[in-house]
């Protein structure tokens, strides 16, 4: 009798086990779906967003290909050294994709002013710095912080990348280059809006990539609402400030809600998410329309894609907003996390910019012809 | 002994419970995958399909951004008022996306002839009307209908949107505007075909978005087969009628199978699905190649994107085909549902068109320059 | 008491059953997610990759639409004849998509030199031959082979399609046509890179489409690493050989890692995957930059898209590499499988090329104007 009973409960336990294995495997496959979405953002999204530079489209897309291809294996190889906590294979891969995203953001600041092989050097140097910041701020390797709220990477992905990029730009912008205008045209704008839309559509998968299952639906809706908010705000701010709509504002600032909701995507309620989006879109558009020119003069740089205004300021705003939105947040940890990220990004960016600048400088900038076999189009 | 047994069965029940919770959470995440696919259709699909207007691409994409961003929160906010049945968060969001799809269809009829802020007004007015029709026809709030077969929205999404749009167009087309041709070129056509392909690829997720799990595989294959049918039929009809292939026919009518299979996507067998697609593609192409000119003269409108022929007629056809395909269909309910949708769409469209027309009129139509900061391209 | 116990164990079994049903249904829906990814590769990926031909973009996209639309129902209809093993609905559909992929590869060799209706004839003839090869080599219908390792189709999809295409090209390239250059421009290149990126992003879903659940994470990472490898190698080889970067190399050879990893995607470890990618990218670029001209002279053909170098050689390489990578591989079966595929592809390609050539020949090649109602763009 007891045997039978034992058998019964063993059977139950076994059923549970089989199922829970099945479910954990299913969960990893769903995670892989999100990894694919993020890859679409990296290549097609970031890649085409940068195609707004009229004569530099093929270069921007090739650079995107190379940056992704060099950063993912580099990240995974360093993770394999054993300093880091073991994680699921897809989770690891998604973390590598986050690094690639941050790298692409950084690159946006210097786009068109370095040669193709310099993008590779930039990528190789960026990843270890990025991982060091991740280790310190998110994994809290030195037990220095406590928990920093940054699920979708407002701080460690977006702000880090942007600040790294504009720091590197200091060594990667000459005086003459600062006088050269960056041209777009109707076709490059349409390609850029394609990139922007790809980022918009898949952004929830970026933020929810590593969120526990139960929290995914609310996170997804939050991210979409933040994006709706920033898109609407961008339109109004763009018309208000400029009198006309700027295609660059729409393609870029419309995404600021996604940047800013990152830190709080799984904590905010829907109304908060929408408000965060509206504020982010507004400050991002103000950045593009008013501040960018002043900043570039002040820093003596060109920020080709305006990453300061899409990723830098909205990223920091997103990190700070967590102080208000997240119940029981560790205020000290959050502030220390932001500050540390800024400091590491500045130092690493300056260092990397200097090194990359030693490898040459293109004669013609913002132009494919410099390095591509291109046919003269009639 | 009994205790042990009870414990055993409690354990079993608990196992079931844990698992079924796990599974229901997994199902909602799979639903979210479909929600992302639909979002790709809304922004990239509908957006780029409308880029065929050569000089109006940036405006079409910006309008798409704004229409999606204003309609989703509006829909969700109205749902939050408590008149409606409570549903899962992602399910609710998908229903909001359906509303946005219908709005984008309606907008296709007046594209290029209203100013950017008028798209927002159009969106704000459209959503409540759309939700009223949904409440009456699908949710059967007044217990007036019985069950209407319209899983993928042939009637309440496609036909409603198209009829709303061409009704609104009556107040949004001046006599002079009817003489102005709409130009496409090789690049705008290629962008438009991109939008078309994005819609084609993700259409099964649109139709299967809220279908029960077990029915998803058959639904998905049905939708793809209907699209294959309409694509082939469009090619043959286009060549037969025009002597040459029209890029606009291919980009648009090829999708008519997706529109028409909507009402019966989870009922039809594969052969029926393919036949529905072939018929839909044929009548849609006849619409674009022959009827459109007559209709526009008769109604004294311009239907910029030809939504009558892609969404209107194929949508009504899809709704009627259910009478033949769905076993034990409630014929009265289906016919009343179609009729009610048509009536509400006409009245709402006329009203909305009138209101929107009070907010001005662009000086130059089908042209970005009217409202955009654009560089003159060399 | 026994009744109770029995009831208990029945309950347990029932719970297991319900769950395992739930899980199998979930697995099929996850498979459908991969089917959608593959469809994005077919239409948007292959379609836009072929848009590099400057004046033939609308034709290339329309041909893609038609080839997909004719091949999927044809494949499914033939499968319905009952010769083949019964499989799940989505699995069947994915196998049909594989056939469509192979067809699109074959078409790449003759793109621009046949009329639109000839693409349809090509598709109708291709599918039965493809299925015969699949039946013989993969399903081992005649018990002639044993197990051939080709999960992601390096041999039966990529090499088969490419060899079929260049064989057909022998009858579909005239002497005069061999003198006509194929032009690209900045916009056609950007569209082509879009297609390339779509293929890159979704490639893991192609290879992992029918892989058992547990093996999916490792397979996905393998495919991405192989693609990273070939992308990096392509850049270095392109610059090394040509002195400048060729946009066509980047758009094409960067994908060779995906082609070559096909046979071993679920067997290789990550380092092997990366190495396979690097070698594939290198030989593919050598093919495009050096061998293509010689091959075309020797075979007296034009291979419009260079499918020999993207799919042919890397596909065969992938099939052979399995001999080294897969533990306990049946060497004889693998070699017989490759050889049989080559022979069937050559014969079928020659036959089909001859038949298709009987249906005429366009007056102007590589040009939409031949068959499209196109507006003269200013």
Tab-separated table of C-alpha atoms in Angstrom, chain C:
chain	number	residue	atom	x	y	z
C	1	UNK	CA	-8.951	2.478	-0.915
C	2	UNK	CA	-7.604	1.024	-4.108
C	3	UNK	CA	-10.242	2.965	-6.000
C	4	UNK	CA	-8.957	6.100	-4.374
C	5	UNK	CA	-5.404	5.221	-5.266
C	6	UNK	CA	-6.384	4.412	-8.787
C	7	UNK	CA	-8.271	7.669	-8.949
C	8	UNK	CA	-5.153	9.393	-7.705
C	9	UNK	CA	-2.909	7.906	-10.337
C	10	UNK	CA	-5.464	8.469	-13.074
C	11	UNK	CA	-5.643	12.085	-11.972
C	12	UNK	CA	-1.868	12.291	-12.191
C	13	UNK	CA	-1.824	10.705	-15.597
C	14	UNK	CA	-4.587	13.027	-16.715
C	15	UNK	CA	-2.678	16.038	-15.473
C	16	UNK	CA	0.370	14.840	-17.393
C	17	UNK	CA	-1.722	14.320	-20.467
C	18	UNK	CA	-3.397	17.715	-20.397
C	19	UNK	CA	-0.067	19.357	-19.840
C	20	UNK	CA	1.795	17.450	-22.489
C	21	UNK	CA	-0.971	18.291	-24.935
C	22	UNK	CA	-0.719	21.922	-23.883
C	23	UNK	CA	3.044	21.797	-24.322
C	24	UNK	CA	2.942	20.101	-27.714
C	25	UNK	CA	0.510	22.742	-28.877
C	26	UNK	CA	2.801	25.447	-27.496
C	27	UNK	CA	5.745	23.914	-29.302
C	28	UNK	CA	3.871	24.058	-32.598
C	29	UNK	CA	3.092	27.733	-32.014
C	30	UNK	CA	6.759	28.420	-31.343
C	31	UNK	CA	7.484	26.589	-34.583
C	32	UNK	CA	5.013	28.877	-36.304
C	33	UNK	CA	7.025	31.834	-34.999
C	34	UNK	CA	10.012	30.388	-36.848
C	35	UNK	CA	7.870	29.838	-39.963
C	36	UNK	CA	7.067	33.559	-39.962
C	37	UNK	CA	10.764	34.400	-39.609
C	38	UNK	CA	11.542	32.193	-42.617
C	39	UNK	CA	8.793	33.903	-44.593
C	40	UNK	CA	10.437	37.260	-43.802
C	41	UNK	CA	13.658	35.811	-45.223
C	42	UNK	CA	11.928	34.586	-48.373
C	43	UNK	CA	10.039	37.723	-49.322
C	44	UNK	CA	11.912	40.613	-47.732
C	45	UNK	CA	15.325	38.952	-47.456
C	46	UNK	CA	15.807	37.214	-50.795
C	47	UNK	CA	13.520	39.750	-52.483
C	48	UNK	CA	15.459	42.846	-51.507
C	49	UNK	CA	18.865	41.196	-51.810
C	50	UNK	CA	18.044	40.929	-55.542
C	51	UNK	CA	17.089	44.608	-55.790
C	52	UNK	CA	20.774	45.454	-56.273
C	53	UNK	CA	20.050	45.412	-60.029
C	54	UNK	CA	19.423	49.131	-60.375
C	55	UNK	CA	16.603	49.199	-62.914
C	56	UNK	CA	15.078	45.823	-62.109
C	57	UNK	CA	13.909	46.288	-58.510
C	58	UNK	CA	10.174	46.154	-59.063
C	59	UNK	CA	10.587	43.100	-61.257
C	60	UNK	CA	12.817	41.327	-58.733
C	61	UNK	CA	10.295	41.934	-55.955
C	62	UNK	CA	7.337	40.890	-58.085
C	63	UNK	CA	9.179	37.759	-59.181
C	64	UNK	CA	9.863	36.967	-55.529
C	65	UNK	CA	6.174	37.399	-54.702
C	66	UNK	CA	5.188	35.075	-57.543
C	67	UNK	CA	7.834	32.434	-56.876
C	68	UNK	CA	6.828	32.177	-53.218
C	69	UNK	CA	3.133	32.144	-54.090
C	70	UNK	CA	3.444	29.411	-56.680
C	71	UNK	CA	5.905	27.189	-54.847
C	72	UNK	CA	4.270	26.929	-51.419
C	73	UNK	CA	0.886	25.601	-52.624
C	74	UNK	CA	2.609	23.373	-55.186
C	75	UNK	CA	4.792	21.813	-52.503
C	76	UNK	CA	1.866	21.317	-50.131
C	77	UNK	CA	-0.323	19.880	-52.889
C	78	UNK	CA	2.300	17.315	-53.856
C	79	UNK	CA	2.821	16.415	-50.190
C	80	UNK	CA	-0.908	15.776	-50.018
C	81	UNK	CA	-0.628	12.982	-52.591
C	82	UNK	CA	0.272	10.525	-49.852
C	83	UNK	CA	3.733	9.376	-50.934
C	84	UNK	CA	5.243	11.279	-48.060
C	85	UNK	CA	5.251	10.779	-44.320
C	86	UNK	CA	2.521	12.643	-42.441
C	87	UNK	CA	3.883	15.524	-40.389
C	88	UNK	CA	2.569	18.364	-38.255
C	89	UNK	CA	0.898	21.137	-40.206
C	90	UNK	CA	3.475	23.801	-39.413
C	91	UNK	CA	6.365	21.390	-39.937
C	92	UNK	CA	4.971	20.613	-43.387
C	93	UNK	CA	4.672	24.305	-44.092
C	94	UNK	CA	8.265	24.960	-43.037
C	95	UNK	CA	9.435	22.202	-45.399
C	96	UNK	CA	7.527	23.989	-48.159
C	97	UNK	CA	9.274	27.239	-47.218
C	98	UNK	CA	12.631	25.454	-47.513
C	99	UNK	CA	11.652	24.506	-51.052
C	100	UNK	CA	10.738	28.115	-51.815
C	101	UNK	CA	14.117	29.257	-50.464
C	102	UNK	CA	15.945	26.844	-52.738
C	103	UNK	CA	13.850	28.051	-55.686
C	104	UNK	CA	14.688	31.696	-54.955
C	105	UNK	CA	18.375	30.773	-54.869
C	106	UNK	CA	18.080	29.022	-58.235
C	107	UNK	CA	16.287	32.042	-59.679
C	108	UNK	CA	19.109	34.329	-58.579
C	109	UNK	CA	21.264	32.824	-61.316
C	110	UNK	CA	18.924	33.831	-64.152
C	111	UNK	CA	17.410	36.976	-62.643
C	112	UNK	CA	16.624	39.663	-65.166
C	113	UNK	CA	16.984	37.492	-68.267
C	114	UNK	CA	13.529	35.852	-68.322
C	115	UNK	CA	10.014	37.254	-68.488
C	116	UNK	CA	7.689	37.345	-65.524
C	117	UNK	CA	5.573	34.350	-66.565
C	118	UNK	CA	8.747	32.338	-67.065
C	119	UNK	CA	9.523	32.701	-63.356
C	120	UNK	CA	6.234	30.913	-62.725
C	121	UNK	CA	7.132	28.084	-65.095
C	122	UNK	CA	10.543	27.846	-63.473
C	123	UNK	CA	8.867	27.574	-60.063
C	124	UNK	CA	6.390	24.925	-61.177
C	125	UNK	CA	9.146	22.754	-62.634
C	126	UNK	CA	11.618	23.323	-59.817
C	127	UNK	CA	9.473	22.112	-56.924
C	128	UNK	CA	8.951	18.472	-58.034
C	129	UNK	CA	12.672	18.077	-58.694
C	130	UNK	CA	13.501	19.639	-55.344
C	131	UNK	CA	11.067	17.308	-53.601
C	132	UNK	CA	12.476	14.300	-55.385
C	133	UNK	CA	15.958	15.178	-54.138
C	134	UNK	CA	14.595	15.776	-50.638
C	135	UNK	CA	12.834	12.412	-50.739
C	136	UNK	CA	15.938	10.578	-51.878
C	137	UNK	CA	18.617	12.316	-49.823
C	138	UNK	CA	16.923	13.458	-46.607
C	139	UNK	CA	13.928	11.145	-46.186
C	140	UNK	CA	16.065	8.320	-47.658
C	141	UNK	CA	12.967	6.896	-49.326
C	142	UNK	CA	14.913	4.208	-51.185
C	143	UNK	CA	16.980	3.214	-48.110
C	144	UNK	CA	20.019	4.013	-50.152
C	145	UNK	CA	21.875	6.429	-47.933
C	146	UNK	CA	21.498	6.225	-44.215
C	147	UNK	CA	21.427	9.471	-42.348
C	148	UNK	CA	22.795	12.573	-44.093
C	149	UNK	CA	23.644	15.486	-41.762
C	150	UNK	CA	22.009	18.557	-43.244
C	151	UNK	CA	19.770	20.151	-40.631
C	152	UNK	CA	19.896	23.659	-42.044
C	153	UNK	CA	20.067	22.605	-45.672
C	154	UNK	CA	23.622	23.471	-46.795
C	155	UNK	CA	23.360	20.618	-49.279
C	156	UNK	CA	19.738	20.085	-50.219
C	157	UNK	CA	18.593	23.709	-50.054
C	158	UNK	CA	21.589	25.950	-50.837
C	159	UNK	CA	23.866	23.816	-53.024
C	160	UNK	CA	20.899	22.235	-54.788
C	161	UNK	CA	19.340	25.609	-55.610
C	162	UNK	CA	22.598	27.171	-56.783
C	163	UNK	CA	23.620	24.244	-58.990
C	164	UNK	CA	20.122	23.996	-60.422
C	165	UNK	CA	20.239	27.723	-61.190
C	166	UNK	CA	23.596	27.822	-62.924
C	167	UNK	CA	22.652	24.728	-64.926
C	168	UNK	CA	19.419	26.374	-66.046
C	169	UNK	CA	21.393	29.522	-66.867
C	170	UNK	CA	23.202	27.647	-69.632
C	171	UNK	CA	20.000	27.742	-71.688
C	172	UNK	CA	19.014	31.146	-70.359
C	173	UNK	CA	22.027	33.273	-71.298
C	174	UNK	CA	22.616	34.368	-74.872
C	175	UNK	CA	25.946	35.436	-76.295
C	176	UNK	CA	24.877	39.083	-76.480
C	177	UNK	CA	23.530	39.006	-72.921
C	178	UNK	CA	26.985	38.034	-71.675
C	179	UNK	CA	28.308	41.415	-72.781
C	180	UNK	CA	25.651	43.467	-71.002
C	181	UNK	CA	26.843	44.815	-67.649
C	182	UNK	CA	24.626	44.684	-64.568
C	183	UNK	CA	24.490	48.075	-62.868
C	184	UNK	CA	23.879	48.951	-59.254
C	185	UNK	CA	23.646	52.372	-57.629
C	186	UNK	CA	23.658	53.815	-54.126
C	187	UNK	CA	19.941	53.221	-53.634
C	188	UNK	CA	19.820	49.716	-55.104
C	189	UNK	CA	22.812	48.823	-52.919
C	190	UNK	CA	21.080	50.095	-49.802
C	191	UNK	CA	17.990	48.051	-50.615
C	192	UNK	CA	20.194	45.032	-51.235
C	193	UNK	CA	21.878	45.487	-47.853
C	194	UNK	CA	18.415	45.634	-46.296
C	195	UNK	CA	17.638	42.235	-47.787
C	196	UNK	CA	20.968	40.922	-46.601
C	197	UNK	CA	20.364	42.109	-43.043
C	198	UNK	CA	16.897	40.568	-42.938
C	199	UNK	CA	18.430	37.252	-43.976
C	200	UNK	CA	21.216	37.601	-41.372
C	201	UNK	CA	18.829	38.407	-38.514
C	202	UNK	CA	16.387	35.573	-39.102
C	203	UNK	CA	18.869	32.919	-40.278
C	204	UNK	CA	18.979	31.137	-36.888
C	205	UNK	CA	15.244	30.513	-37.157
C	206	UNK	CA	15.821	28.953	-40.569
C	207	UNK	CA	18.449	26.539	-39.250
C	208	UNK	CA	16.656	25.838	-35.968
C	209	UNK	CA	13.211	25.576	-37.524
C	210	UNK	CA	12.848	21.827	-37.091
C	211	UNK	CA	15.520	21.198	-34.454
C	212	UNK	CA	14.305	19.622	-31.178
C	213	UNK	CA	13.617	22.149	-28.444
C	214	UNK	CA	16.588	21.392	-26.230
C	215	UNK	CA	19.016	21.908	-29.114
C	216	UNK	CA	17.617	25.271	-30.202
C	217	UNK	CA	19.670	27.608	-27.950
C	218	UNK	CA	23.045	26.151	-29.002
C	219	UNK	CA	21.964	26.052	-32.651
C	220	UNK	CA	20.893	29.694	-32.596
C	221	UNK	CA	24.163	30.874	-31.090
C	222	UNK	CA	26.134	28.725	-33.558
C	223	UNK	CA	24.392	30.276	-36.531
C	224	UNK	CA	24.924	33.813	-35.258
C	225	UNK	CA	28.612	33.104	-34.607
C	226	UNK	CA	29.079	31.619	-38.078
C	227	UNK	CA	27.501	34.762	-39.534
C	228	UNK	CA	29.763	36.994	-37.431
C	229	UNK	CA	32.723	35.009	-38.733
C	230	UNK	CA	31.773	35.268	-42.392
C	231	UNK	CA	30.940	38.965	-42.095
C	232	UNK	CA	34.339	39.813	-40.637
C	233	UNK	CA	36.162	37.550	-43.117
C	234	UNK	CA	34.281	39.084	-46.039
C	235	UNK	CA	35.395	42.574	-45.104
C	236	UNK	CA	39.054	41.575	-44.819
C	237	UNK	CA	39.026	39.451	-47.981
C	238	UNK	CA	37.209	42.107	-49.986
C	239	UNK	CA	39.685	44.837	-49.051
C	240	UNK	CA	42.653	42.494	-49.475
C	241	UNK	CA	41.668	41.296	-52.946
C	242	UNK	CA	40.056	44.384	-54.444
C	243	UNK	CA	41.820	47.156	-52.577
C	244	UNK	CA	38.391	48.639	-51.882
C	245	UNK	CA	35.221	47.296	-50.273
C	246	UNK	CA	32.596	45.968	-52.667
C	247	UNK	CA	29.003	46.488	-51.502
C	248	UNK	CA	28.042	43.265	-53.314
C	249	UNK	CA	30.630	41.278	-51.334
C	250	UNK	CA	29.286	42.648	-48.069
C	251	UNK	CA	25.634	42.041	-48.957
C	252	UNK	CA	26.311	38.495	-50.146
C	253	UNK	CA	29.443	36.850	-48.787
C	254	UNK	CA	28.635	38.053	-45.267
C	255	UNK	CA	25.862	35.465	-45.360
C	256	UNK	CA	28.079	32.560	-46.409
C	257	UNK	CA	28.524	31.544	-42.770
C	258	UNK	CA	24.795	30.926	-42.538
C	259	UNK	CA	24.916	28.783	-45.668
C	260	UNK	CA	27.893	26.746	-44.520
C	261	UNK	CA	26.826	26.153	-40.928
C	262	UNK	CA	23.585	24.578	-42.167
C	263	UNK	CA	24.708	20.963	-42.148
C	264	UNK	CA	26.317	21.156	-38.708
C	265	UNK	CA	24.394	23.899	-36.905
C	266	UNK	CA	23.191	21.514	-34.196
C	267	UNK	CA	26.451	19.557	-33.913
C	268	UNK	CA	29.276	22.105	-33.970
C	269	UNK	CA	30.564	23.802	-30.844
C	270	UNK	CA	30.763	27.588	-30.807
C	271	UNK	CA	34.417	27.823	-31.792
C	272	UNK	CA	33.912	25.453	-34.712
C	273	UNK	CA	30.885	27.481	-35.791
C	274	UNK	CA	32.891	30.678	-35.866
C	275	UNK	CA	35.731	29.020	-37.811
C	276	UNK	CA	33.284	27.553	-40.345
C	277	UNK	CA	31.905	31.069	-40.796
C	278	UNK	CA	35.332	32.624	-41.314
C	279	UNK	CA	36.315	30.043	-43.938
C	280	UNK	CA	32.960	30.298	-45.713
C	281	UNK	CA	33.137	34.099	-45.855
C	282	UNK	CA	36.653	33.935	-47.229
C	283	UNK	CA	35.970	31.425	-49.989
C	284	UNK	CA	32.735	33.166	-50.898
C	285	UNK	CA	34.517	36.509	-51.287
C	286	UNK	CA	37.268	34.891	-53.328
C	287	UNK	CA	34.479	33.476	-55.463
C	288	UNK	CA	32.840	36.862	-56.040
C	289	UNK	CA	36.075	38.771	-56.512
C	290	UNK	CA	38.132	36.325	-58.552
C	291	UNK	CA	36.405	33.122	-59.650
C	292	UNK	CA	33.052	34.466	-60.872
C	293	UNK	CA	34.423	36.009	-64.051
C	294	UNK	CA	36.326	32.849	-64.969
C	295	UNK	CA	33.383	30.601	-64.178
C	296	UNK	CA	31.018	32.685	-66.293
C	297	UNK	CA	33.397	32.563	-69.222
C	298	UNK	CA	33.947	28.848	-68.833
C	299	UNK	CA	30.248	28.010	-68.467
C	300	UNK	CA	29.190	30.672	-70.995
C	301	UNK	CA	26.590	31.977	-68.571
C	302	UNK	CA	25.827	34.973	-66.445
C	303	UNK	CA	25.094	34.189	-62.791
C	304	UNK	CA	23.193	37.398	-62.017
C	305	UNK	CA	23.302	37.259	-58.235
C	306	UNK	CA	26.429	35.123	-57.936
C	307	UNK	CA	24.573	32.220	-56.341
C	308	UNK	CA	27.517	29.939	-57.123
C	309	UNK	CA	29.611	31.893	-54.675
C	310	UNK	CA	27.031	32.545	-51.971
C	311	UNK	CA	25.088	29.276	-52.003
C	312	UNK	CA	26.899	26.784	-54.237
C	313	UNK	CA	30.448	26.597	-52.949
C	314	UNK	CA	29.683	27.485	-49.304
C	315	UNK	CA	26.832	24.944	-49.382
C	316	UNK	CA	29.083	22.132	-50.578
C	317	UNK	CA	31.734	23.231	-48.096
C	318	UNK	CA	29.135	23.055	-45.323
C	319	UNK	CA	28.132	19.556	-46.339
C	320	UNK	CA	31.731	18.379	-46.371
C	321	UNK	CA	32.658	20.034	-43.098
C	322	UNK	CA	30.142	17.746	-41.399
C	323	UNK	CA	32.604	14.911	-42.019
C	324	UNK	CA	34.972	16.569	-39.567
C	325	UNK	CA	32.542	18.091	-37.103
C	326	UNK	CA	29.804	15.510	-36.570
C	327	UNK	CA	30.726	12.675	-34.201
C	328	UNK	CA	30.033	9.266	-35.665
C	329	UNK	CA	28.877	10.604	-38.985
C	330	UNK	CA	28.079	8.101	-41.718
C	331	UNK	CA	30.783	9.212	-44.142
C	332	UNK	CA	29.451	7.175	-47.033
C	333	UNK	CA	25.933	8.493	-46.623
C	334	UNK	CA	27.147	12.079	-46.423
C	335	UNK	CA	29.261	11.803	-49.584
C	336	UNK	CA	26.574	9.925	-51.490
C	337	UNK	CA	24.055	12.545	-50.376
C	338	UNK	CA	26.187	15.402	-51.676
C	339	UNK	CA	26.950	13.665	-54.949
C	340	UNK	CA	23.342	12.702	-55.574
C	341	UNK	CA	22.213	16.268	-54.890
C	342	UNK	CA	24.746	17.636	-57.363
C	343	UNK	CA	23.726	15.171	-60.076
C	344	UNK	CA	19.986	15.712	-59.654
C	345	UNK	CA	20.465	19.476	-59.565
C	346	UNK	CA	22.507	19.518	-62.765
C	347	UNK	CA	20.116	17.327	-64.739
C	348	UNK	CA	16.986	19.035	-63.393
C	349	UNK	CA	18.495	22.461	-63.967
C	350	UNK	CA	19.481	21.735	-67.557
C	351	UNK	CA	16.063	20.268	-68.317
C	352	UNK	CA	14.194	23.152	-66.676
C	353	UNK	CA	16.392	25.803	-68.284
C	354	UNK	CA	15.697	24.292	-71.704
C	355	UNK	CA	11.938	24.210	-71.115
C	356	UNK	CA	11.807	27.739	-69.735
C	357	UNK	CA	13.858	29.018	-72.672
C	358	UNK	CA	11.119	27.835	-75.048
C	359	UNK	CA	8.751	30.432	-73.581
C	360	UNK	CA	10.522	33.436	-75.027
C	361	UNK	CA	13.074	35.980	-74.021
C	362	UNK	CA	12.796	39.633	-72.976
C	363	UNK	CA	13.958	42.261	-75.453
C	364	UNK	CA	15.508	44.460	-72.802
C	365	UNK	CA	17.152	42.698	-69.877
C	366	UNK	CA	17.732	43.799	-66.275
C	367	UNK	CA	15.069	46.471	-66.760
C	368	UNK	CA	11.574	46.936	-65.304
C	369	UNK	CA	10.383	48.888	-68.318
C	370	UNK	CA	10.135	45.671	-70.307
C	371	UNK	CA	7.000	44.525	-68.544
C	372	UNK	CA	5.963	47.193	-66.054
C	373	UNK	CA	3.683	50.175	-66.311
C	374	UNK	CA	6.255	52.601	-64.980
C	375	UNK	CA	6.205	56.323	-64.849
C	376	UNK	CA	9.204	58.084	-66.247
C	377	UNK	CA	10.906	59.497	-63.192
C	378	UNK	CA	12.342	62.940	-63.582
